[in-house]
Tab-separated table of C-alpha atoms in Angstrom:
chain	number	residue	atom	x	y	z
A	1	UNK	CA	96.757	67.212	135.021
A	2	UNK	CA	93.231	65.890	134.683
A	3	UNK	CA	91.348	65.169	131.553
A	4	UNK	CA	89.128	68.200	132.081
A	5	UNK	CA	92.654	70.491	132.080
A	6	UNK	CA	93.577	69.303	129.522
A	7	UNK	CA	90.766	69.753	127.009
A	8	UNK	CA	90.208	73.385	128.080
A	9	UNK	CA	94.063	73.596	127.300
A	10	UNK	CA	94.032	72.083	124.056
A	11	UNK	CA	90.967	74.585	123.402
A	12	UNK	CA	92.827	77.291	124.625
A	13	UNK	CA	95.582	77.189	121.952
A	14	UNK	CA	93.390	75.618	118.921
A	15	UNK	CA	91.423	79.085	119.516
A	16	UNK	CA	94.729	81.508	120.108
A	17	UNK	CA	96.312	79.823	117.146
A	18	UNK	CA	92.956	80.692	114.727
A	19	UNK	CA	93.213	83.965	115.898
A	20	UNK	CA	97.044	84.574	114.413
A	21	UNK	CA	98.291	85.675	111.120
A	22	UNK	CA	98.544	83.227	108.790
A	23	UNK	CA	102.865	82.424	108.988
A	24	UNK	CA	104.942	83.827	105.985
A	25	UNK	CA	105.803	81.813	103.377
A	26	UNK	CA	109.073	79.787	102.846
A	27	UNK	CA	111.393	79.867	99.718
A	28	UNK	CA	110.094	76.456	98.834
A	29	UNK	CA	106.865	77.963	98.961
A	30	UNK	CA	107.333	80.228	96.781
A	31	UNK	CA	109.644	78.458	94.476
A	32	UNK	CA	106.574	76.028	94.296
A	33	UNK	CA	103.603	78.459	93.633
A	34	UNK	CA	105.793	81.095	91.053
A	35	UNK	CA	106.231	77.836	89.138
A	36	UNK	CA	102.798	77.379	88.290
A	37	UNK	CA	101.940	80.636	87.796
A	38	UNK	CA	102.289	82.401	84.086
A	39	UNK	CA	101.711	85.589	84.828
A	40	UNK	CA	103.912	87.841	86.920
A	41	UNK	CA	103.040	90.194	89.693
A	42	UNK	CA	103.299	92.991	87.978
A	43	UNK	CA	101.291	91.768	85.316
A	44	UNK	CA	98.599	90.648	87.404
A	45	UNK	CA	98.551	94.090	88.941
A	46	UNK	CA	98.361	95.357	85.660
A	47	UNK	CA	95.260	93.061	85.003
A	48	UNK	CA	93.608	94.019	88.183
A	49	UNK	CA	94.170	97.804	87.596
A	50	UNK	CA	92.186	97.206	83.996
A	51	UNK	CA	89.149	95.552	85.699
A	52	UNK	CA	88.618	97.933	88.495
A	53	UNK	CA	89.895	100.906	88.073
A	54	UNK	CA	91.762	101.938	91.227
A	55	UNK	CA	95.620	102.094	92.308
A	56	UNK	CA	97.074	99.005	93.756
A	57	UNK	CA	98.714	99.114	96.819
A	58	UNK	CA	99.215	95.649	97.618
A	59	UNK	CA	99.634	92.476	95.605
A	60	UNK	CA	100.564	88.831	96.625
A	61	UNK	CA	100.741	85.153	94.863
A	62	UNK	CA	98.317	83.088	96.639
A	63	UNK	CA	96.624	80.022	96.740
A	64	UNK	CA	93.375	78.813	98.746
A	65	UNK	CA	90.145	77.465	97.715
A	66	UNK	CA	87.426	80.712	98.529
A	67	UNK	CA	85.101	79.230	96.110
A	68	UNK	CA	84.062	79.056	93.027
A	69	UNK	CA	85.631	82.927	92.218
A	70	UNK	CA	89.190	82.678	93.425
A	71	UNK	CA	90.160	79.222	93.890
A	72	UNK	CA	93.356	78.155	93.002
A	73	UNK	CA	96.451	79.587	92.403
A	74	UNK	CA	95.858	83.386	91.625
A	75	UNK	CA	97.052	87.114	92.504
A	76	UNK	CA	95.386	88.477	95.227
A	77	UNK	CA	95.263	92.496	94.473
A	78	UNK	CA	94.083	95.245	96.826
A	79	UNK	CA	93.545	98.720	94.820
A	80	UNK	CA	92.059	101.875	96.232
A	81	UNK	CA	89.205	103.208	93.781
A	82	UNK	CA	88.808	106.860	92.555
A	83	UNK	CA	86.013	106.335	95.408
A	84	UNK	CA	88.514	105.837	97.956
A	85	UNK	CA	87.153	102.574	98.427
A	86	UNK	CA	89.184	99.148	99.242
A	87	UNK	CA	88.620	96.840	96.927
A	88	UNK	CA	90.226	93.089	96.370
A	89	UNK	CA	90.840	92.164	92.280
A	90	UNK	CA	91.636	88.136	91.689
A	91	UNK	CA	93.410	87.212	89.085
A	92	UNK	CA	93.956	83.956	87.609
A	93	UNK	CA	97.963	83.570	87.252
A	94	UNK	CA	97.325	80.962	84.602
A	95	UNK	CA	95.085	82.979	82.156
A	96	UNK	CA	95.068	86.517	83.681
A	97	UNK	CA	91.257	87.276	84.015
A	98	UNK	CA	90.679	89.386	86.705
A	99	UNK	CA	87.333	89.806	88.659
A	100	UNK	CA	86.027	92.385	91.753
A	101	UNK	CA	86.417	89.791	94.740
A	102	UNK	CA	85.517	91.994	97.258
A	103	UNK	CA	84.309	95.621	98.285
A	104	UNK	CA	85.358	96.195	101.886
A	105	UNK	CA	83.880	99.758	101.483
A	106	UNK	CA	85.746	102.877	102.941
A	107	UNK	CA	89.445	102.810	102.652
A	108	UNK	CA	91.252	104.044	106.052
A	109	UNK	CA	92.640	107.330	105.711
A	110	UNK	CA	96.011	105.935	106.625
A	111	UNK	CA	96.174	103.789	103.233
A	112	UNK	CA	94.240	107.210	101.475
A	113	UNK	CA	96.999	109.313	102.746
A	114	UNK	CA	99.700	106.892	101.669
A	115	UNK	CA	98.642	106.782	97.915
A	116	UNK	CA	98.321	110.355	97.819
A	117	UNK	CA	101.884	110.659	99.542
A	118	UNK	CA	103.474	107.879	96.613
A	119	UNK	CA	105.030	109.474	93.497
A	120	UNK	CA	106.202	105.958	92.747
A	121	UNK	CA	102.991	103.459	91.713
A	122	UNK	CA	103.514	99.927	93.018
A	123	UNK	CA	104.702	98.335	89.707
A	124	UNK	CA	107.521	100.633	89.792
A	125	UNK	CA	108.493	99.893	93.313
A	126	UNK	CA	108.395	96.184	92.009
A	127	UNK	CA	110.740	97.383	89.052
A	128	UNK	CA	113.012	99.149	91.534
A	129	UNK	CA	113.520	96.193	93.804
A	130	UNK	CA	113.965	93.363	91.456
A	131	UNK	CA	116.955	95.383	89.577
A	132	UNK	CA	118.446	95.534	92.981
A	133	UNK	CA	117.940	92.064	93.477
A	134	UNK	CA	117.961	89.824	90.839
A	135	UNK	CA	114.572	87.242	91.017
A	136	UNK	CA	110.620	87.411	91.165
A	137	UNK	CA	108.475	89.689	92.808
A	138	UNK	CA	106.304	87.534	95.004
A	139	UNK	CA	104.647	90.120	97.043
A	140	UNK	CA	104.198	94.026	97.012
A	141	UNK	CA	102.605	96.698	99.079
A	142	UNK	CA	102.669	100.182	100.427
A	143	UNK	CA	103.176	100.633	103.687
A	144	UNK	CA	105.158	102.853	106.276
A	145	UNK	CA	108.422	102.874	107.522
A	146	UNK	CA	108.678	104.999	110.630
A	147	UNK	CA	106.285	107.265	109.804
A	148	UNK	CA	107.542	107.485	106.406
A	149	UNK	CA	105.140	106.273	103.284
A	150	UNK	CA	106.995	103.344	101.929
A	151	UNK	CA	107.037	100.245	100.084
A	152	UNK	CA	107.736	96.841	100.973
A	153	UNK	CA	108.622	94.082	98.093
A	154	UNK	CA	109.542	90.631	98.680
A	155	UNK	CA	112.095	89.292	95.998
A	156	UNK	CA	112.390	85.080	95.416
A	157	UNK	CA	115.487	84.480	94.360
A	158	UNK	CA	117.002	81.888	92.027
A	159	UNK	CA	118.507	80.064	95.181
A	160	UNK	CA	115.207	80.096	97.009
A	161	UNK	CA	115.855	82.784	99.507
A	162	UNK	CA	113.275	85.216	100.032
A	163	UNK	CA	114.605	89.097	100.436
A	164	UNK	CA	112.789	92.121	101.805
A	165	UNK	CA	113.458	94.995	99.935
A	166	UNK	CA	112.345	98.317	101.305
A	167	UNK	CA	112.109	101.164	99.152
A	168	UNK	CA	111.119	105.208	99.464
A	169	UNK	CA	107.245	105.327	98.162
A	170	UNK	CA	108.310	109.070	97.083
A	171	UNK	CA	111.797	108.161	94.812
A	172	UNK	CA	111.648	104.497	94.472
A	173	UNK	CA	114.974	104.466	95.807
A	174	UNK	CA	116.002	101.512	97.997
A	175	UNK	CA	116.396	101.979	101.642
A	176	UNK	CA	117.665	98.754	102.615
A	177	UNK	CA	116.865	95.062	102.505
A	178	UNK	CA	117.139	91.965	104.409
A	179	UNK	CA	116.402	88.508	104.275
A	180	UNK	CA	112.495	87.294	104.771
């Protein structure tokens, strides 16, 4: 293969790569970032829902460096205002302020539908899924499950596995589970 080839390769992936989501996080992962973090999810939801006033429907330990606002470890939560606009809340898992990140305007009226469809808010779901399986509630959203509004909750238990739990957005009953 000449040079040229192989540049234009190497391009060729470098750009595909950018272009995926980023890869899930591993147990260690987790295990490492709930560590450091004081607050739990639902707390931080909690937090979010008192700053801007909205329903969450998503909510996920993070960690990057977007600036001055959000750096660091922090909860990353996505509410729908009375607006039925999407909005992204950070909040510091350390000291639990939470600030407006980020309007992205107009909701879809998929996610509109959804949280008019849920009986069962998000904190509830994350209620539901941890007393099915025992650990922390690392991530949280509503979603749906063959057509059916649901909720997906990912559980990090004491032994480091990761566990999907799926649950009925309308009865916050389990409907199955599976490991992450």
């Amino acid at each position: 293969m000449n040079s040229f080839r192989v540049v234009a390769l190497s391009a060729a992936l470098s750009l595909s790569a950018a272009a995926l989501p980023a890869l899930a996080k591993s147990g260690a992962e987790w295990q490492a970032l709930t560590s450091q973090a004081t607050l739990s999810l639902e707390q931080a939801i909690e937090k979010a829902a008192q700053a801007v006033p909205g329903k969450p429907v998503e909510a996920e330990l993070d960690r990057d460096g977007h600036g001055q606002q959000g750096a660091g470890l922090h909860y990353e939560v996505k509410l729908l205002t009375p607006a039925n606009e999407e909005v992204d809340v950070h909040v510091n898992a350390s000291n639990g302020e939470a600030a407006l990140y980020k309007n992205k305007g107009k909701a879809k009226n998929k996610d509109v539908k959804r949280v008019g469809e849920a009986k069962v808010s998000l904190n509830q779901a994350i209620a539901a899924a941890t007393a099915h399986t025992a650990g922390k509630a690392v991530e949280a959203d509503l979603d749906s499950d063959w057509g059916k509004t649901s909720y997906s909750v990912k559980v990090l238990q004491a032994n480091g596995q990761v566990m999907k739990i799926k649950l009925d957005a309308m009865t916050g009953k389990v409907t199955g589970s599976k490991k992450d």
